[in-house]
Tab-separated table of C-alpha atoms in Angstrom:
chain	number	residue	atom	x	y	z
Y	616	UNK	CA	-36.998	112.644	137.942
Y	617	UNK	CA	-33.975	114.880	138.470
Y	618	UNK	CA	-33.513	114.425	142.255
Y	619	UNK	CA	-31.423	117.253	143.740
Y	620	UNK	CA	-30.068	119.818	141.288
Y	621	UNK	CA	-27.376	122.316	142.199
Y	622	UNK	CA	-26.258	125.246	140.087
Y	623	UNK	CA	-23.654	126.341	139.207
Y	624	UNK	CA	-21.179	123.441	139.228
Y	625	UNK	CA	-18.153	125.720	139.383
Y	626	UNK	CA	-17.679	129.364	140.281
Y	627	UNK	CA	-14.798	131.732	140.936
Y	628	UNK	CA	-15.565	134.777	143.070
Y	629	UNK	CA	-13.473	137.754	143.988
Y	630	UNK	CA	-13.120	138.728	147.632
Y	631	UNK	CA	-16.094	140.824	148.702
Y	632	UNK	CA	-18.410	139.674	145.930
Y	633	UNK	CA	-21.679	137.937	146.684
Y	634	UNK	CA	-23.510	135.081	145.020
Y	635	UNK	CA	-26.351	132.621	145.455
Y	636	UNK	CA	-25.937	128.882	145.146
Y	637	UNK	CA	-29.118	127.336	143.875
Y	638	UNK	CA	-30.589	124.026	145.045
Y	639	UNK	CA	-33.818	122.461	143.851
Y	640	UNK	CA	-35.379	119.057	144.498
Y	641	UNK	CA	-38.377	117.438	142.856
Y	642	UNK	CA	-39.040	114.683	145.401
Y	643	UNK	CA	-41.365	116.738	147.626
Y	644	UNK	CA	-38.897	116.390	150.508
Y	645	UNK	CA	-39.489	118.560	153.538
Y	646	UNK	CA	-35.928	118.484	154.864
Y	647	UNK	CA	-33.127	120.206	153.020
Y	648	UNK	CA	-29.513	120.789	154.013
Y	649	UNK	CA	-26.484	122.772	152.934
Y	650	UNK	CA	-23.003	121.409	153.663
Y	651	UNK	CA	-19.510	122.550	152.871
Y	652	UNK	CA	-16.607	120.197	152.361
Y	653	UNK	CA	-13.088	121.551	152.576
Y	654	UNK	CA	-10.307	119.585	150.820
Y	655	UNK	CA	-9.704	116.208	152.450
Y	656	UNK	CA	-12.268	116.895	155.149
Y	657	UNK	CA	-15.763	115.809	156.096
Y	658	UNK	CA	-19.026	117.621	155.553
Y	659	UNK	CA	-19.910	120.509	157.829
Y	660	UNK	CA	-23.564	121.531	158.135
Y	661	UNK	CA	-24.151	125.193	157.279
Y	662	UNK	CA	-27.935	125.572	157.398
Y	663	UNK	CA	-30.925	123.304	157.183
Y	664	UNK	CA	-34.666	123.570	156.710
Y	665	UNK	CA	-37.508	121.331	157.838
Y	666	UNK	CA	-40.075	122.888	155.533
Y	667	UNK	CA	-41.073	125.989	153.626
Y	668	UNK	CA	-40.576	129.090	155.756
Y	669	UNK	CA	-38.471	127.301	158.392
Y	670	UNK	CA	-34.685	127.422	158.513
Y	671	UNK	CA	-32.091	126.851	161.209
Y	672	UNK	CA	-28.354	127.207	161.674
Y	673	UNK	CA	-25.977	124.278	161.547
Y	674	UNK	CA	-22.368	124.049	162.675
Y	675	UNK	CA	-20.814	126.747	160.459
Y	676	UNK	CA	-23.454	129.362	159.491
Y	677	UNK	CA	-21.320	132.511	159.651
Y	678	UNK	CA	-21.038	134.299	156.321
Y	679	UNK	CA	-24.073	132.564	154.831
Y	680	UNK	CA	-27.805	133.076	154.616
Y	681	UNK	CA	-30.637	130.869	153.408
Y	682	UNK	CA	-34.304	131.110	152.617
Y	683	UNK	CA	-37.000	128.514	151.949
Y	684	UNK	CA	-39.986	130.079	150.269
Y	685	UNK	CA	-41.063	126.845	148.564
Y	686	UNK	CA	-40.692	123.126	149.292
Y	687	UNK	CA	-38.606	122.670	146.153
Y	688	UNK	CA	-35.963	125.391	146.498
Y	689	UNK	CA	-33.337	126.118	149.126
Y	690	UNK	CA	-30.843	128.765	147.937
Y	691	UNK	CA	-27.661	129.561	149.856
Y	692	UNK	CA	-26.470	133.146	149.803
Y	693	UNK	CA	-22.856	134.199	150.315
Y	694	UNK	CA	-22.404	137.860	151.189
Y	695	UNK	CA	-18.955	139.454	151.064
Y	696	UNK	CA	-17.100	136.328	149.935
Y	697	UNK	CA	-13.854	135.499	151.743
Y	698	UNK	CA	-11.038	133.059	150.836
Y	699	UNK	CA	-12.100	130.918	153.816
Y	700	UNK	CA	-15.310	130.152	151.929
Y	701	UNK	CA	-13.399	128.355	149.193
Y	702	UNK	CA	-14.934	124.900	149.379
Y	703	UNK	CA	-17.234	122.391	147.725
Y	704	UNK	CA	-20.852	122.973	148.659
Y	705	UNK	CA	-23.389	120.171	148.755
Y	706	UNK	CA	-27.136	120.440	148.982
Y	707	UNK	CA	-29.156	117.457	150.199
Y	708	UNK	CA	-32.785	116.605	150.855
Y	709	UNK	CA	-34.738	113.914	152.665
Y	710	UNK	CA	-38.140	113.142	154.113
Y	711	UNK	CA	-39.154	113.828	157.677
Y	712	UNK	CA	-38.385	110.309	158.855
Y	713	UNK	CA	-35.121	109.448	160.508
Y	714	UNK	CA	-34.756	106.208	158.595
Y	715	UNK	CA	-34.599	107.604	155.107
Y	716	UNK	CA	-31.323	108.522	153.512
Y	717	UNK	CA	-30.496	111.991	152.236
Y	718	UNK	CA	-30.137	112.543	148.495
Y	719	UNK	CA	-27.290	114.781	147.452
Y	720	UNK	CA	-26.722	117.162	144.606
Y	721	UNK	CA	-23.538	116.965	142.549
Y	722	UNK	CA	-21.908	119.806	144.452
Y	723	UNK	CA	-20.715	123.319	143.627
Y	724	UNK	CA	-16.990	123.986	143.643
Y	725	UNK	CA	-16.443	127.571	144.769
Y	726	UNK	CA	-13.126	129.380	144.748
Y	727	UNK	CA	-12.732	132.829	146.289
Y	728	UNK	CA	-9.655	134.740	145.125
V	878	UNK	CA	-26.028	118.199	169.748
V	879	UNK	CA	-25.276	115.056	167.879
V	880	UNK	CA	-21.707	113.996	167.287
V	881	UNK	CA	-20.163	111.458	164.919
V	882	UNK	CA	-16.578	110.273	165.302
V	883	UNK	CA	-14.524	108.401	162.728
V	884	UNK	CA	-11.060	107.788	164.165
V	885	UNK	CA	-9.393	106.205	161.128
V	886	UNK	CA	-8.204	108.879	158.665
V	887	UNK	CA	-6.968	106.185	156.278
V	888	UNK	CA	-7.219	102.443	155.852
V	889	UNK	CA	-5.616	99.946	153.498
V	890	UNK	CA	-7.013	96.576	152.537
V	891	UNK	CA	-5.936	93.867	150.145
V	892	UNK	CA	-8.270	93.131	147.267
V	893	UNK	CA	-10.810	90.396	148.103
V	894	UNK	CA	-10.321	90.796	151.842
V	895	UNK	CA	-12.829	92.261	154.304
V	896	UNK	CA	-12.364	95.620	156.040
V	897	UNK	CA	-14.098	97.349	158.946
V	898	UNK	CA	-14.472	101.125	159.097
V	899	UNK	CA	-15.172	102.487	162.562
V	900	UNK	CA	-17.875	104.948	163.579
V	901	UNK	CA	-19.012	106.016	167.047
V	902	UNK	CA	-21.766	108.470	167.806
V	903	UNK	CA	-23.362	110.447	170.576
V	904	UNK	CA	-26.952	111.640	170.743
V	905	UNK	CA	-29.699	112.363	173.241
V	906	UNK	CA	-32.452	111.381	170.824
V	907	UNK	CA	-34.376	108.240	171.804
V	908	UNK	CA	-34.522	107.110	168.196
V	909	UNK	CA	-32.187	107.860	165.337
V	910	UNK	CA	-30.879	106.635	162.042
V	911	UNK	CA	-27.279	105.873	161.112
V	912	UNK	CA	-26.028	106.081	157.541
V	913	UNK	CA	-22.917	105.338	155.555
V	914	UNK	CA	-21.991	107.185	152.377
V	915	UNK	CA	-19.221	106.599	149.861
V	916	UNK	CA	-17.499	109.476	148.093
V	917	UNK	CA	-15.300	108.390	145.168
V	918	UNK	CA	-12.687	110.690	143.686
V	919	UNK	CA	-15.324	112.077	141.316
V	920	UNK	CA	-16.918	113.754	144.341
V	921	UNK	CA	-20.520	112.579	144.432
V	922	UNK	CA	-22.087	111.240	147.625
V	923	UNK	CA	-23.381	107.681	147.261
V	924	UNK	CA	-25.698	106.221	149.906
V	925	UNK	CA	-24.615	102.728	151.005
V	926	UNK	CA	-26.552	101.495	153.996
V	927	UNK	CA	-28.899	102.534	156.809
V	928	UNK	CA	-29.403	101.288	160.380
V	929	UNK	CA	-32.295	102.339	162.603
V	930	UNK	CA	-31.717	102.578	166.322
V	931	UNK	CA	-34.615	100.219	167.063
V	932	UNK	CA	-33.681	97.653	164.442
V	933	UNK	CA	-32.970	94.315	166.088
V	934	UNK	CA	-30.805	93.018	163.288
V	935	UNK	CA	-27.711	94.519	161.699
V	936	UNK	CA	-28.369	96.025	158.291
V	937	UNK	CA	-26.901	94.375	155.213
V	938	UNK	CA	-26.794	95.558	151.618
V	939	UNK	CA	-24.865	93.310	149.259
V	940	UNK	CA	-21.191	93.384	150.291
V	941	UNK	CA	-21.904	96.046	152.919
V	942	UNK	CA	-23.026	95.313	156.439
V	943	UNK	CA	-23.345	97.509	159.466
V	944	UNK	CA	-22.102	96.199	162.807
V	945	UNK	CA	-24.442	98.055	165.159
V	946	UNK	CA	-23.658	97.949	168.869
V	947	UNK	CA	-26.149	100.261	170.538
V	948	UNK	CA	-24.751	100.028	174.063
V	949	UNK	CA	-21.304	101.009	172.780
V	950	UNK	CA	-22.797	103.640	170.444
V	951	UNK	CA	-20.918	102.266	167.492
V	952	UNK	CA	-22.001	101.656	163.903
V	953	UNK	CA	-19.073	100.167	162.030
V	954	UNK	CA	-19.225	99.503	158.307
V	955	UNK	CA	-17.963	96.119	157.115
V	956	UNK	CA	-17.079	95.705	153.451
V	957	UNK	CA	-16.575	92.098	152.416
V	958	UNK	CA	-14.537	90.904	149.430
V	959	UNK	CA	-13.027	94.338	148.742
V	960	UNK	CA	-12.749	95.461	145.153
V	961	UNK	CA	-10.483	98.073	143.589
V	962	UNK	CA	-13.568	100.217	142.978
V	963	UNK	CA	-14.154	100.419	146.718
V	964	UNK	CA	-11.252	102.848	147.040
V	965	UNK	CA	-12.931	106.069	148.193
V	966	UNK	CA	-13.768	108.232	151.180
V	967	UNK	CA	-16.399	106.763	153.490
V	968	UNK	CA	-18.572	108.889	155.758
V	969	UNK	CA	-20.725	107.895	158.687
V	970	UNK	CA	-23.744	110.110	159.400
V	971	UNK	CA	-26.639	110.318	161.837
V	972	UNK	CA	-30.043	111.926	162.033
V	973	UNK	CA	-32.240	111.821	165.124
V	974	UNK	CA	-35.973	111.836	165.587
V	975	UNK	CA	-35.859	115.084	167.564
V	976	UNK	CA	-32.749	116.661	166.103
V	977	UNK	CA	-33.547	117.560	162.551
V	978	UNK	CA	-30.030	118.168	161.385
V	979	UNK	CA	-27.911	115.443	159.811
V	980	UNK	CA	-24.302	115.339	160.943
V	981	UNK	CA	-21.331	113.613	159.337
V	982	UNK	CA	-18.072	112.235	160.625
V	983	UNK	CA	-14.689	113.348	159.299
V	984	UNK	CA	-14.470	110.349	156.993
V	985	UNK	CA	-12.086	107.455	156.352
V	986	UNK	CA	-10.113	107.154	153.144
V	987	UNK	CA	-10.054	103.499	152.074
V	988	UNK	CA	-7.455	102.255	149.617
V	989	UNK	CA	-7.807	98.789	148.155
V	990	UNK	CA	-4.509	97.250	147.046
V	991	UNK	CA	-4.359	94.820	144.116
């Protein structure tokens, strides 16, 4: 039972490049989230999904896109990477009940140079 | 939108003493859940404790307890008998029954002194 798996763990991008951060969960959770955490700061919600085919913007969606074609996968796409997107990205998942905690992946450390 | 506020950027506590980390929230949802997570220097997010808005009693989980005051919209984390391994960032978070997103506070960095 792997929980939430994020790949890659580390990545360096050049300005203007694009990439996809992968997130997969094997707990059959409906809700999935993408957060970014800048150094010394809290987690900011980028996008979230309440089920396959349904996504919605969070607090800081600009510069990112998501899709949810299956329950298991929730990839985050960065188009035209900018230095401001240098951050640690966390994916999380949970059930559709407000009293269950979210399970987090190990994070992806992204540097844009 | 939901909002979580943690007003203590950093806290210090002596080993074996208790410490309270503050968290206030704002939501329009009639029911919601409040969570605390620990993030050690290694970076992973570790779930500590949960409190439901309709729970009559404060949640406890080992050395962690949640001081829930619904009228004041506060959900403070109390760590008893602090240990050196408790040094970490602590985040308060909330998810509502109607709002599907899960929002986090800015965090409090706790340092336990020997």
